[in-house]
mmCIF file of C-alpha atoms in Angstrom:
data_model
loop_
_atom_site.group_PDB
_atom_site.id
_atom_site.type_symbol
_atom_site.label_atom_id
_atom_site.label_comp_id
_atom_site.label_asym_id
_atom_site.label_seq_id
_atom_site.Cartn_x
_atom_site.Cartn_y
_atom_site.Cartn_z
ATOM 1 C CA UNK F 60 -11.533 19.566 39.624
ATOM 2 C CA UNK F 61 -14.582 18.447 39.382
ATOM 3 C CA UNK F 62 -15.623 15.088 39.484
ATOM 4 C CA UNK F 63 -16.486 14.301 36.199
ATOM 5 C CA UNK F 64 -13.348 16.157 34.926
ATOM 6 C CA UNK F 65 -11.334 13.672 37.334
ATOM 7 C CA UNK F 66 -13.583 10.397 35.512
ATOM 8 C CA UNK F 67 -12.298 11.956 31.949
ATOM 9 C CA UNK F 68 -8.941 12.789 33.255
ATOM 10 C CA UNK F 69 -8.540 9.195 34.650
ATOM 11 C CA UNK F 70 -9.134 7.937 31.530
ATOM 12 C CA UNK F 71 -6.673 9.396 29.775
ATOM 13 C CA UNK F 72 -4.470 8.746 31.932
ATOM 14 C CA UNK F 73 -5.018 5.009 31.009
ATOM 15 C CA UNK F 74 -5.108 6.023 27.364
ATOM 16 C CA UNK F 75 -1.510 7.516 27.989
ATOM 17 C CA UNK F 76 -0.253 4.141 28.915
ATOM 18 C CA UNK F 77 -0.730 0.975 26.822
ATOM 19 C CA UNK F 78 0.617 -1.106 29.786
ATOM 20 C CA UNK F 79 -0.587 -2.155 33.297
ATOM 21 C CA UNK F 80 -0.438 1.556 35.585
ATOM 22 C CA UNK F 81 -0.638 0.681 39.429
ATOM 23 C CA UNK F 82 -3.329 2.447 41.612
ATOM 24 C CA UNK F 83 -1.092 4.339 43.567
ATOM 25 C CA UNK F 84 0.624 6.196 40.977
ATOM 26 C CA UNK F 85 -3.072 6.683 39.308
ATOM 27 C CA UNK F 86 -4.130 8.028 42.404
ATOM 28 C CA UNK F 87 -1.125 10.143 43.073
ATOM 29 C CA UNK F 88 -1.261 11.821 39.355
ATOM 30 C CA UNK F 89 -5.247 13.081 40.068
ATOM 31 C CA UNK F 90 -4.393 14.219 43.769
ATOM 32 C CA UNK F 91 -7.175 11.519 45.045
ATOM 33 C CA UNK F 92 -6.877 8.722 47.905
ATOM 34 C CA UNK F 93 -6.922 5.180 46.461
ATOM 35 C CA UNK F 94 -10.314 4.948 47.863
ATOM 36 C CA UNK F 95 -11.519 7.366 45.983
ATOM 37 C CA UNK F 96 -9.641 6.322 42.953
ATOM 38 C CA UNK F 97 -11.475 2.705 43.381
ATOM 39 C CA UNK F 98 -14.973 4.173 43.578
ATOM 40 C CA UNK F 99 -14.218 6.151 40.227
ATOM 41 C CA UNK F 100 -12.775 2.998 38.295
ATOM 42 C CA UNK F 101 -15.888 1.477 39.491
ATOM 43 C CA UNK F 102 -18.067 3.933 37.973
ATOM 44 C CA UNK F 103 -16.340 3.977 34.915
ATOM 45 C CA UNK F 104 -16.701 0.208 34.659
ATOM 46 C CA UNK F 105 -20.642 0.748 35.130
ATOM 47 C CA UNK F 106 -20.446 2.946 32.510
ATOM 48 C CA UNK F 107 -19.149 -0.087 30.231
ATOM 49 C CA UNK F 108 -15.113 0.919 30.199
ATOM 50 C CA UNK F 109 -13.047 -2.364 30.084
ATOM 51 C CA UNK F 110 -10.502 -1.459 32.934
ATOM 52 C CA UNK F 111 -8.782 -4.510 33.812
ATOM 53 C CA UNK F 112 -6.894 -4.543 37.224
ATOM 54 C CA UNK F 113 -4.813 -7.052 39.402
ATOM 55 C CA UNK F 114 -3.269 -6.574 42.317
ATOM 56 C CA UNK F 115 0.583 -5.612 42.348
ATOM 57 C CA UNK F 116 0.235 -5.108 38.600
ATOM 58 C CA UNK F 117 -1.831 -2.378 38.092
ATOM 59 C CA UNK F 118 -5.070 -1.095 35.822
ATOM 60 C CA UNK F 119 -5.088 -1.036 32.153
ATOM 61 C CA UNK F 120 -8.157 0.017 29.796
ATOM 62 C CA UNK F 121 -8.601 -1.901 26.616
ATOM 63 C CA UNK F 122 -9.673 0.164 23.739
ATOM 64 C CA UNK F 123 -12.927 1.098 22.263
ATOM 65 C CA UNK F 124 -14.452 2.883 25.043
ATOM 66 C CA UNK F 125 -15.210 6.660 24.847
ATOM 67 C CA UNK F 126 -16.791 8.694 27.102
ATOM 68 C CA UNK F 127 -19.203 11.510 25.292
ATOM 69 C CA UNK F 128 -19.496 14.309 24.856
ATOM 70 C CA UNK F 129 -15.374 14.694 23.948
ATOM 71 C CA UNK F 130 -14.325 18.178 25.698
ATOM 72 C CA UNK F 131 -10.819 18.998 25.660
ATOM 73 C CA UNK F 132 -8.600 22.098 27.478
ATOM 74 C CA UNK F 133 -7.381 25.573 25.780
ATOM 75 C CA UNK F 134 -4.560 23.947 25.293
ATOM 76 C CA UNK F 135 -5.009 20.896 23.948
ATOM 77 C CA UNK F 136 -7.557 22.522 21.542
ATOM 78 C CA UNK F 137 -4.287 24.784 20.428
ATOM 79 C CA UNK F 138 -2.013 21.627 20.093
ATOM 80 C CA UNK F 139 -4.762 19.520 18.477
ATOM 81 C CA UNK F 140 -5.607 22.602 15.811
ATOM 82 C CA UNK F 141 -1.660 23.405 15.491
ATOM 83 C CA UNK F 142 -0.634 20.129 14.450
ATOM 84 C CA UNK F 143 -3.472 19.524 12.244
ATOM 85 C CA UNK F 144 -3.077 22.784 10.547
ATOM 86 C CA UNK F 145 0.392 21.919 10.369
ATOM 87 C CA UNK F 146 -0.542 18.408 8.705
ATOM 88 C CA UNK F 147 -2.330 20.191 6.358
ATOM 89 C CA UNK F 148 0.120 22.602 5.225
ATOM 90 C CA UNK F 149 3.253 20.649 4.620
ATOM 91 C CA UNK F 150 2.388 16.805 3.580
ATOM 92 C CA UNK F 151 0.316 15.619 0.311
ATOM 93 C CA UNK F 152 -2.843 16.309 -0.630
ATOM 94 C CA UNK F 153 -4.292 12.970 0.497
ATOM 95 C CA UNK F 154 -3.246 13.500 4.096
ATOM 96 C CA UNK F 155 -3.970 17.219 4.079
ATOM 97 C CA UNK F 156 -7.584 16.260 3.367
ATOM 98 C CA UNK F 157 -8.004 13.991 5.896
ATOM 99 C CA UNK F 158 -6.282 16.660 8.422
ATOM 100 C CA UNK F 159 -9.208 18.792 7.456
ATOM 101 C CA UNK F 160 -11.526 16.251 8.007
ATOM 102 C CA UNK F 161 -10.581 15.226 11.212
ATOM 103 C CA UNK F 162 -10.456 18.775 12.126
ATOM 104 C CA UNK F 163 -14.033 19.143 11.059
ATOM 105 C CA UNK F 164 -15.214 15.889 12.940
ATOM 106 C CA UNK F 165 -13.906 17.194 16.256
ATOM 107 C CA UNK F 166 -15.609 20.864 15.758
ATOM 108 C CA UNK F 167 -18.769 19.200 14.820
ATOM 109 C CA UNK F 168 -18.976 17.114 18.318
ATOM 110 C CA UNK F 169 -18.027 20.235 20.373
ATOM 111 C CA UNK F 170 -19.733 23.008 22.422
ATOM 112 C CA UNK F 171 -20.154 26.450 20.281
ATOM 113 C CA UNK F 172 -17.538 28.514 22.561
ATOM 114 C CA UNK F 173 -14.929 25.440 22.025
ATOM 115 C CA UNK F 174 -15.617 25.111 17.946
ATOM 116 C CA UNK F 175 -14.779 29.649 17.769
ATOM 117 C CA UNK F 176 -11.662 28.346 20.132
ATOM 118 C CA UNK F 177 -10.660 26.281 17.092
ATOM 119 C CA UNK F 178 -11.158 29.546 14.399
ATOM 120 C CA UNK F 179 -9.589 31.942 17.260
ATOM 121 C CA UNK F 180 -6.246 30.137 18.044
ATOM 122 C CA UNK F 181 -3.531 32.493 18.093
ATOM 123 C CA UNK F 182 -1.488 29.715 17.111
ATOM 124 C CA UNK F 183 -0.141 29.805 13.226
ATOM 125 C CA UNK F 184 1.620 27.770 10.571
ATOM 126 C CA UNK F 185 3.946 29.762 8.860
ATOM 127 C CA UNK F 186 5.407 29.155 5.330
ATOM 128 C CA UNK F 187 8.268 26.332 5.111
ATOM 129 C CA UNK F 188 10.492 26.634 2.168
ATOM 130 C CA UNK F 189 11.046 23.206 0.096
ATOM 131 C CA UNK F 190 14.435 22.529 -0.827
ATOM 132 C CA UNK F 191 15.661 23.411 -4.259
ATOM 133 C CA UNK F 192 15.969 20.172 -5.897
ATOM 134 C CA UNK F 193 12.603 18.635 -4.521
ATOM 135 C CA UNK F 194 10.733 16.988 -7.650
ATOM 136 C CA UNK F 195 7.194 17.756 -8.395
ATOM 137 C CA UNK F 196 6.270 14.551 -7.565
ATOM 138 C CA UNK F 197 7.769 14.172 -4.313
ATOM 139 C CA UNK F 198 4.683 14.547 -2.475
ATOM 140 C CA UNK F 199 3.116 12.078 -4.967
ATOM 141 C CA UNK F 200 5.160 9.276 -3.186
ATOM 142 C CA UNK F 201 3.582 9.732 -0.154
ATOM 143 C CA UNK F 202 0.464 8.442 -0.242
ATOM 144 C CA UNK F 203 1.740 4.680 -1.699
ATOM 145 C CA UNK F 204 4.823 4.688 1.051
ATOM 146 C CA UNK F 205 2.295 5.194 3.753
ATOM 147 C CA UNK F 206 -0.152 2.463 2.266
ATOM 148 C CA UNK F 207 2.923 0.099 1.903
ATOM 149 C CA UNK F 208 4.080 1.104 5.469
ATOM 150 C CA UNK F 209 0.145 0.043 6.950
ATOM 151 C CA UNK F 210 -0.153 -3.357 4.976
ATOM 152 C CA UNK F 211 3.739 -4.102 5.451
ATOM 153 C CA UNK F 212 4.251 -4.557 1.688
ATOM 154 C CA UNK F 213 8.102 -4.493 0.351
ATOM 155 C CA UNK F 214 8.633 -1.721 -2.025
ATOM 156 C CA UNK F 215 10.880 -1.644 -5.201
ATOM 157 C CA UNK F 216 12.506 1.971 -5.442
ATOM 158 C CA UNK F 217 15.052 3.685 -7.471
ATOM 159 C CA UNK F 218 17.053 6.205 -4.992
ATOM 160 C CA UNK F 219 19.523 9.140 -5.654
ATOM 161 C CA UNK F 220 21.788 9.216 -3.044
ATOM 162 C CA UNK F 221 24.083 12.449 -2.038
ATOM 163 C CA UNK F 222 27.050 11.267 -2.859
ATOM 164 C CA UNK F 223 24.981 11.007 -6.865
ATOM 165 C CA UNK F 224 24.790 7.462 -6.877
ATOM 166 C CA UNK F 225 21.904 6.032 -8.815
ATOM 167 C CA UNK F 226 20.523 2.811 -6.937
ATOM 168 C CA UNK F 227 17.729 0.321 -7.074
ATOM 169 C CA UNK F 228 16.583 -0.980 -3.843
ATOM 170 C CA UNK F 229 13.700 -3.508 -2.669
ATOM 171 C CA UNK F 230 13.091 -2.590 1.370
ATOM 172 C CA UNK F 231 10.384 -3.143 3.800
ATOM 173 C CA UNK F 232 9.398 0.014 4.668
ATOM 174 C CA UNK F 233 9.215 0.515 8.054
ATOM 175 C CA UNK F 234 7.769 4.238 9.092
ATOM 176 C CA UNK F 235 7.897 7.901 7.499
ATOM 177 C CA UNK F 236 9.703 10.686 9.641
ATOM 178 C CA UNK F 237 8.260 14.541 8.839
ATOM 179 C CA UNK F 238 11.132 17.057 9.209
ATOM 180 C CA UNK F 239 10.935 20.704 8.560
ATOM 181 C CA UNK F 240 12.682 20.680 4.988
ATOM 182 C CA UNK F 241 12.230 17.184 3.931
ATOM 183 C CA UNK F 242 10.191 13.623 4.599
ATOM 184 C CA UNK F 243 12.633 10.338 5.279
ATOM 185 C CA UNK F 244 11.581 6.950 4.754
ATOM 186 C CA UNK F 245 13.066 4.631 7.328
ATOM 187 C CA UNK F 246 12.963 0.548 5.772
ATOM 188 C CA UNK F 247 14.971 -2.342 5.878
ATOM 189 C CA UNK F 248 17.067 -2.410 2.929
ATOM 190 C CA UNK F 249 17.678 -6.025 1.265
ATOM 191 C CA UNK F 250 20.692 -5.081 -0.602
ATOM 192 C CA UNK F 251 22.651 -3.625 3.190
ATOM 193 C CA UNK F 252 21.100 -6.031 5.426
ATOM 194 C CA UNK F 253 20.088 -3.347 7.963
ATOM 195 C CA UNK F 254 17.795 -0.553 8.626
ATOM 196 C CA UNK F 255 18.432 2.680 6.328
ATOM 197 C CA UNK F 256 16.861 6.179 5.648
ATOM 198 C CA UNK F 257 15.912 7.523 2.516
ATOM 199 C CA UNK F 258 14.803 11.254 1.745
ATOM 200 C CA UNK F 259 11.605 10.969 -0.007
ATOM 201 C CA UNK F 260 12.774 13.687 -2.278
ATOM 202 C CA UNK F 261 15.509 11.402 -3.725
ATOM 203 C CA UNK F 262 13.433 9.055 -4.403
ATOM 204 C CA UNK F 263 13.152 8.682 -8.506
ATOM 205 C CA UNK F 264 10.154 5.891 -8.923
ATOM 206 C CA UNK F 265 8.348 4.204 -6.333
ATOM 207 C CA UNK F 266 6.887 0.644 -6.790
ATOM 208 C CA UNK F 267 4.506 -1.284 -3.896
ATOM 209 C CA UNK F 268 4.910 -5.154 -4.379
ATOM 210 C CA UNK F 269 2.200 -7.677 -3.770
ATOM 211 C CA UNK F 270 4.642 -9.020 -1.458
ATOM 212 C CA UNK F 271 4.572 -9.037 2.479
ATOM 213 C CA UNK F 272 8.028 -8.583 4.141
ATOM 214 C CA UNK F 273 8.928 -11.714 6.552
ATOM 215 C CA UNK F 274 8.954 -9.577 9.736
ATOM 216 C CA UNK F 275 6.827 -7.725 11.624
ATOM 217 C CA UNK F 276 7.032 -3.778 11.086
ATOM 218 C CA UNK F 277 6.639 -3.190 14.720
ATOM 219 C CA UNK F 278 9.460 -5.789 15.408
ATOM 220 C CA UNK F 279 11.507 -3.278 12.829
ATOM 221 C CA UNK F 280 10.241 -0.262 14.524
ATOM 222 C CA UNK F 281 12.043 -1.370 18.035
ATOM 223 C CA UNK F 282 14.948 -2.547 16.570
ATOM 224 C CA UNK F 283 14.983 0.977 14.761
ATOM 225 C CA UNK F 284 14.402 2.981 17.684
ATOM 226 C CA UNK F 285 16.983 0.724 19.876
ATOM 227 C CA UNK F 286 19.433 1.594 17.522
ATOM 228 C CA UNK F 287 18.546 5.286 17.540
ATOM 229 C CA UNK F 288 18.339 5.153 21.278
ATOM 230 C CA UNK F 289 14.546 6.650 20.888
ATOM 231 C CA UNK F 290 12.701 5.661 23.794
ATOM 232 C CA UNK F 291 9.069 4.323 22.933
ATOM 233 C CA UNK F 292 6.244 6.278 23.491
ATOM 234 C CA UNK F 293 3.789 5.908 26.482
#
């Protein structure tokens, strides 16, 4: 590896983490001494990157540092294309253009043999059939739930459960999950006092208040993924 591979790869390494990493476990993840791990934090901190370290705590970057030109691997050119080709098949129209986009943006900043990578990936996105009862608005829903989600807005809905229950619900909506087959809202629900999911193809009418909900979504988020026993991501 060369050196200037190692300076990129140390920085994602801190971009990986969004707490405090110690030096030896930096150094031990590049295959470097912590010598040589010091000089290269000390170059990138010429270069203007905000590493902060302490002893017996470890280094952390703070965002908004990035380190041109942007080069990635094979592979994470094939994960980065997969996913956004994904994205671009199977959510709305709103978030399939800015998959596109974004897609565009990161062909536009690479070398010529990377950007054919992108158009030669063997990797596809095949076909995904949409349930049978999914309304032909279901996708329309999307856009406002992940507006209300960002701006932690309480929502007024009208849901049909499985059982064929008709309800009206105000929740704090919390975060979308993407399956295969369908798209689940996960909110706190007012009426149940606790955190519920709701397909977004049962979802009748959708209605973003002016309202902010009391608590912090992230708050929600842990007390979600607690409950779930999902571990949060590094």
């Amino acid at each position: 590896m060369s050196r200037a591979e190692r300076l990129l790869e140390l920085m994602q390494c801190l971009r990986r983490h969004r707490h405090p990493i110690s030096g030896a476990v930096l150094a031990q993840t590049l295959g470097v001494s912590l010598r040589t791990l010091y000089r290269d934090i000390a170059s990138l901190q010429a270069q203007g990157a905000e590493i902060e370290g302490e002893a017996g705590v470890g280094y952390v970057l703070r965002p908004g540092f990035l380190l041109p030109p942007l080069m990635f691997s094979p592979a994470e050119l094939d994960a980065l294309t997969l996913g956004i080709r994904w994205v671009s098949r199977h959510t709305d129209p709103e978030l399939a253009q800015a998959a596109n986009n974004a897609l565009a943006k990161i062909g536009a900043v690479l070398p010529a043999d990377l950007r054919e990578a992108i158009a030669a990936t063997p990797l596809l996105v095949g076909p995904t059939d949409s349930p049978a009862d999914l309304p032909a608005n279901a996708h329309g829903y999307l856009p406002v739930l992940r507006r209300a989600v960002r701006s932690e807005h309480k929502l007024d809905i009208v849901y049909h459960a499985l059982s064929g229950e008709q309800t009206e619900r105000r929740v704090w909506p919390v975060a979308l999950g993407f399956f295969d087959r369908v798209r689940v809202l996960i909110a706190w629900c007012e009426t149940r006092q606790s955190l519920r999911h709701f397909r977004v193809d049962r979802l009748l009418s959708v209605h973003e208040l002016d309202e902010r909900y009391p608590q912090r979504r992230q708050v929600l988020l842990k007390l979600w993924r607690e409950r779930e026993g999902i571990a949060r991501p590094q």
